[in-house]
Amino acid sequence: MDTFLKSQKGAHPAIRDFLATLLKKKLADAVMVSACSPYSRLPMPMLLADARSLENAVPLAPVAPFNAARQAATLLRQ
């Protein structure tokens, strides 16, 4: 797995590639990551199950209007 951490592209693309690999190899059903959407100017925490949807992901977003930990806990309870 350490080969995913070696990237010349930068942190955001490296993390997106890593998350996409988790989804493609079925190591995760979905990932929760901040991503841009047509509904908000700020990246919002989203649950993404398709590796192609990670193109809009901003994994290291400097601002988060929501507490992603609370959202994840709510999703897991349901």
PDB file of C-alpha atoms in Angstrom:
ATOM      1  CA  MET A   1       0.000   0.000   0.000  1.00  0.00           C
ATOM      2  CA  ASP A   2       2.925   2.388   0.491  1.00  0.00           C
ATOM      3  CA  THR A   3       3.220   2.803  -3.312  1.00  0.00           C
ATOM      4  CA  PHE A   4      -0.010   4.846  -3.228  1.00  0.00           C
ATOM      5  CA  LEU A   5       1.612   7.351  -0.906  1.00  0.00           C
ATOM      6  CA  LYS A   6       4.467   8.076  -3.332  1.00  0.00           C
ATOM      7  CA  SER A   7       3.196  10.628  -5.806  1.00  0.00           C
ATOM      8  CA  GLN A   8       4.704  13.419  -7.822  1.00  0.00           C
ATOM      9  CA  LYS A   9       1.250  14.919  -8.465  1.00  0.00           C
ATOM     10  CA  GLY A  10       0.685  16.428  -5.031  1.00  0.00           C
ATOM     11  CA  ALA A  11      -1.368  15.584  -1.960  1.00  0.00           C
ATOM     12  CA  HIS A  12      -4.902  15.999  -3.341  1.00  0.00           C
ATOM     13  CA  PRO A  13      -4.431  13.777  -6.417  1.00  0.00           C
ATOM     14  CA  ALA A  14      -2.530  11.194  -4.366  1.00  0.00           C
ATOM     15  CA  ILE A  15      -5.352  10.949  -1.819  1.00  0.00           C
ATOM     16  CA  ARG A  16      -7.994  10.825  -4.567  1.00  0.00           C
ATOM     17  CA  ASP A  17      -6.046   8.012  -6.280  1.00  0.00           C
ATOM     18  CA  PHE A  18      -5.769   6.120  -2.995  1.00  0.00           C
ATOM     19  CA  LEU A  19      -9.507   6.433  -2.280  1.00  0.00           C
ATOM     20  CA  ALA A  20     -10.353   5.414  -5.859  1.00  0.00           C
ATOM     21  CA  THR A  21      -8.168   2.326  -5.478  1.00  0.00           C
ATOM     22  CA  LEU A  22     -10.011   1.379  -2.277  1.00  0.00           C
ATOM     23  CA  LEU A  23     -13.310   1.548  -4.150  1.00  0.00           C
ATOM     24  CA  LYS A  24     -12.091  -0.204  -7.313  1.00  0.00           C
ATOM     25  CA  LYS A  25     -10.546  -3.084  -5.370  1.00  0.00           C
ATOM     26  CA  LYS A  26     -13.726  -3.377  -3.250  1.00  0.00           C
ATOM     27  CA  LEU A  27     -11.759  -2.710  -0.058  1.00  0.00           C
ATOM     28  CA  ALA A  28     -14.446  -0.149   0.827  1.00  0.00           C
ATOM     29  CA  ASP A  29     -18.080   0.151  -0.233  1.00  0.00           C
ATOM     30  CA  ALA A  30     -17.927   3.956  -0.043  1.00  0.00           C
ATOM     31  CA  VAL A  31     -15.712   6.750   1.253  1.00  0.00           C
ATOM     32  CA  MET A  32     -16.671   9.939   3.035  1.00  0.00           C
ATOM     33  CA  VAL A  33     -14.703  12.864   1.640  1.00  0.00           C
ATOM     34  CA  SER A  34     -15.227  16.568   1.049  1.00  0.00           C
ATOM     35  CA  ALA A  35     -16.227  17.263  -2.535  1.00  0.00           C
ATOM     36  CA  CYS A  36     -17.531  20.126  -4.623  1.00  0.00           C
ATOM     37  CA  SER A  37     -21.141  20.010  -5.726  1.00  0.00           C
ATOM     38  CA  PRO A  38     -23.474  22.233  -7.712  1.00  0.00           C
ATOM     39  CA  TYR A  39     -25.335  23.014  -4.470  1.00  0.00           C
ATOM     40  CA  SER A  40     -22.569  24.747  -2.521  1.00  0.00           C
ATOM     41  CA  ARG A  41     -19.504  26.873  -3.196  1.00  0.00           C
ATOM     42  CA  LEU A  42     -17.717  25.099  -0.341  1.00  0.00           C
ATOM     43  CA  PRO A  43     -16.655  21.452  -0.474  1.00  0.00           C
ATOM     44  CA  MET A  44     -19.147  19.420   1.542  1.00  0.00           C
ATOM     45  CA  PRO A  45     -18.668  16.003   3.150  1.00  0.00           C
ATOM     46  CA  MET A  46     -20.137  13.414   0.789  1.00  0.00           C
ATOM     47  CA  LEU A  47     -20.442   9.660   0.819  1.00  0.00           C
ATOM     48  CA  LEU A  48     -19.114   8.485  -2.537  1.00  0.00           C
ATOM     49  CA  ALA A  49     -19.365   4.913  -3.791  1.00  0.00           C
ATOM     50  CA  ASP A  50     -18.149   5.413  -7.370  1.00  0.00           C
ATOM     51  CA  ALA A  51     -14.445   5.991  -8.027  1.00  0.00           C
ATOM     52  CA  ARG A  52     -15.283   8.312 -10.947  1.00  0.00           C
ATOM     53  CA  SER A  53     -17.128  10.687  -8.609  1.00  0.00           C
ATOM     54  CA  LEU A  54     -13.857  11.333  -6.751  1.00  0.00           C
ATOM     55  CA  GLU A  55     -12.800  13.730  -9.526  1.00  0.00           C
ATOM     56  CA  ASN A  56     -14.562  16.519  -7.594  1.00  0.00           C
ATOM     57  CA  ALA A  57     -13.136  15.468  -4.228  1.00  0.00           C
ATOM     58  CA  VAL A  58     -11.169  17.971  -2.166  1.00  0.00           C
ATOM     59  CA  PRO A  59      -9.800  15.638   0.528  1.00  0.00           C
ATOM     60  CA  LEU A  60      -7.825  18.328   2.355  1.00  0.00           C
ATOM     61  CA  ALA A  61     -10.407  21.107   2.198  1.00  0.00           C
ATOM     62  CA  PRO A  62      -9.364  23.944   4.535  1.00  0.00           C
ATOM     63  CA  VAL A  63     -12.960  24.750   5.533  1.00  0.00           C
ATOM     64  CA  ALA A  64     -15.818  22.447   6.408  1.00  0.00           C
ATOM     65  CA  PRO A  65     -19.228  23.935   7.201  1.00  0.00           C
ATOM     66  CA  PHE A  66     -20.338  20.631   8.741  1.00  0.00           C
ATOM     67  CA  ASN A  67     -18.792  18.294  11.266  1.00  0.00           C
ATOM     68  CA  ALA A  68     -17.985  15.227   9.153  1.00  0.00           C
ATOM     69  CA  ALA A  69     -17.528  13.026  12.234  1.00  0.00           C
ATOM     70  CA  ARG A  70     -21.117  13.677  13.284  1.00  0.00           C
ATOM     71  CA  GLN A  71     -22.372  12.985   9.777  1.00  0.00           C
ATOM     72  CA  ALA A  72     -20.442   9.709   9.653  1.00  0.00           C
ATOM     73  CA  ALA A  73     -21.848   8.665  13.028  1.00  0.00           C
ATOM     74  CA  THR A  74     -25.380   9.431  11.850  1.00  0.00           C
ATOM     75  CA  LEU A  75     -24.845   7.385   8.671  1.00  0.00           C
ATOM     76  CA  LEU A  76     -23.460   4.444  10.632  1.00  0.00           C
ATOM     77  CA  ARG A  77     -26.401   4.471  13.030  1.00  0.00           C
ATOM     78  CA  GLN A  78     -28.814   4.227  10.118  1.00  0.00           C
TER      79      GLN A  78
END
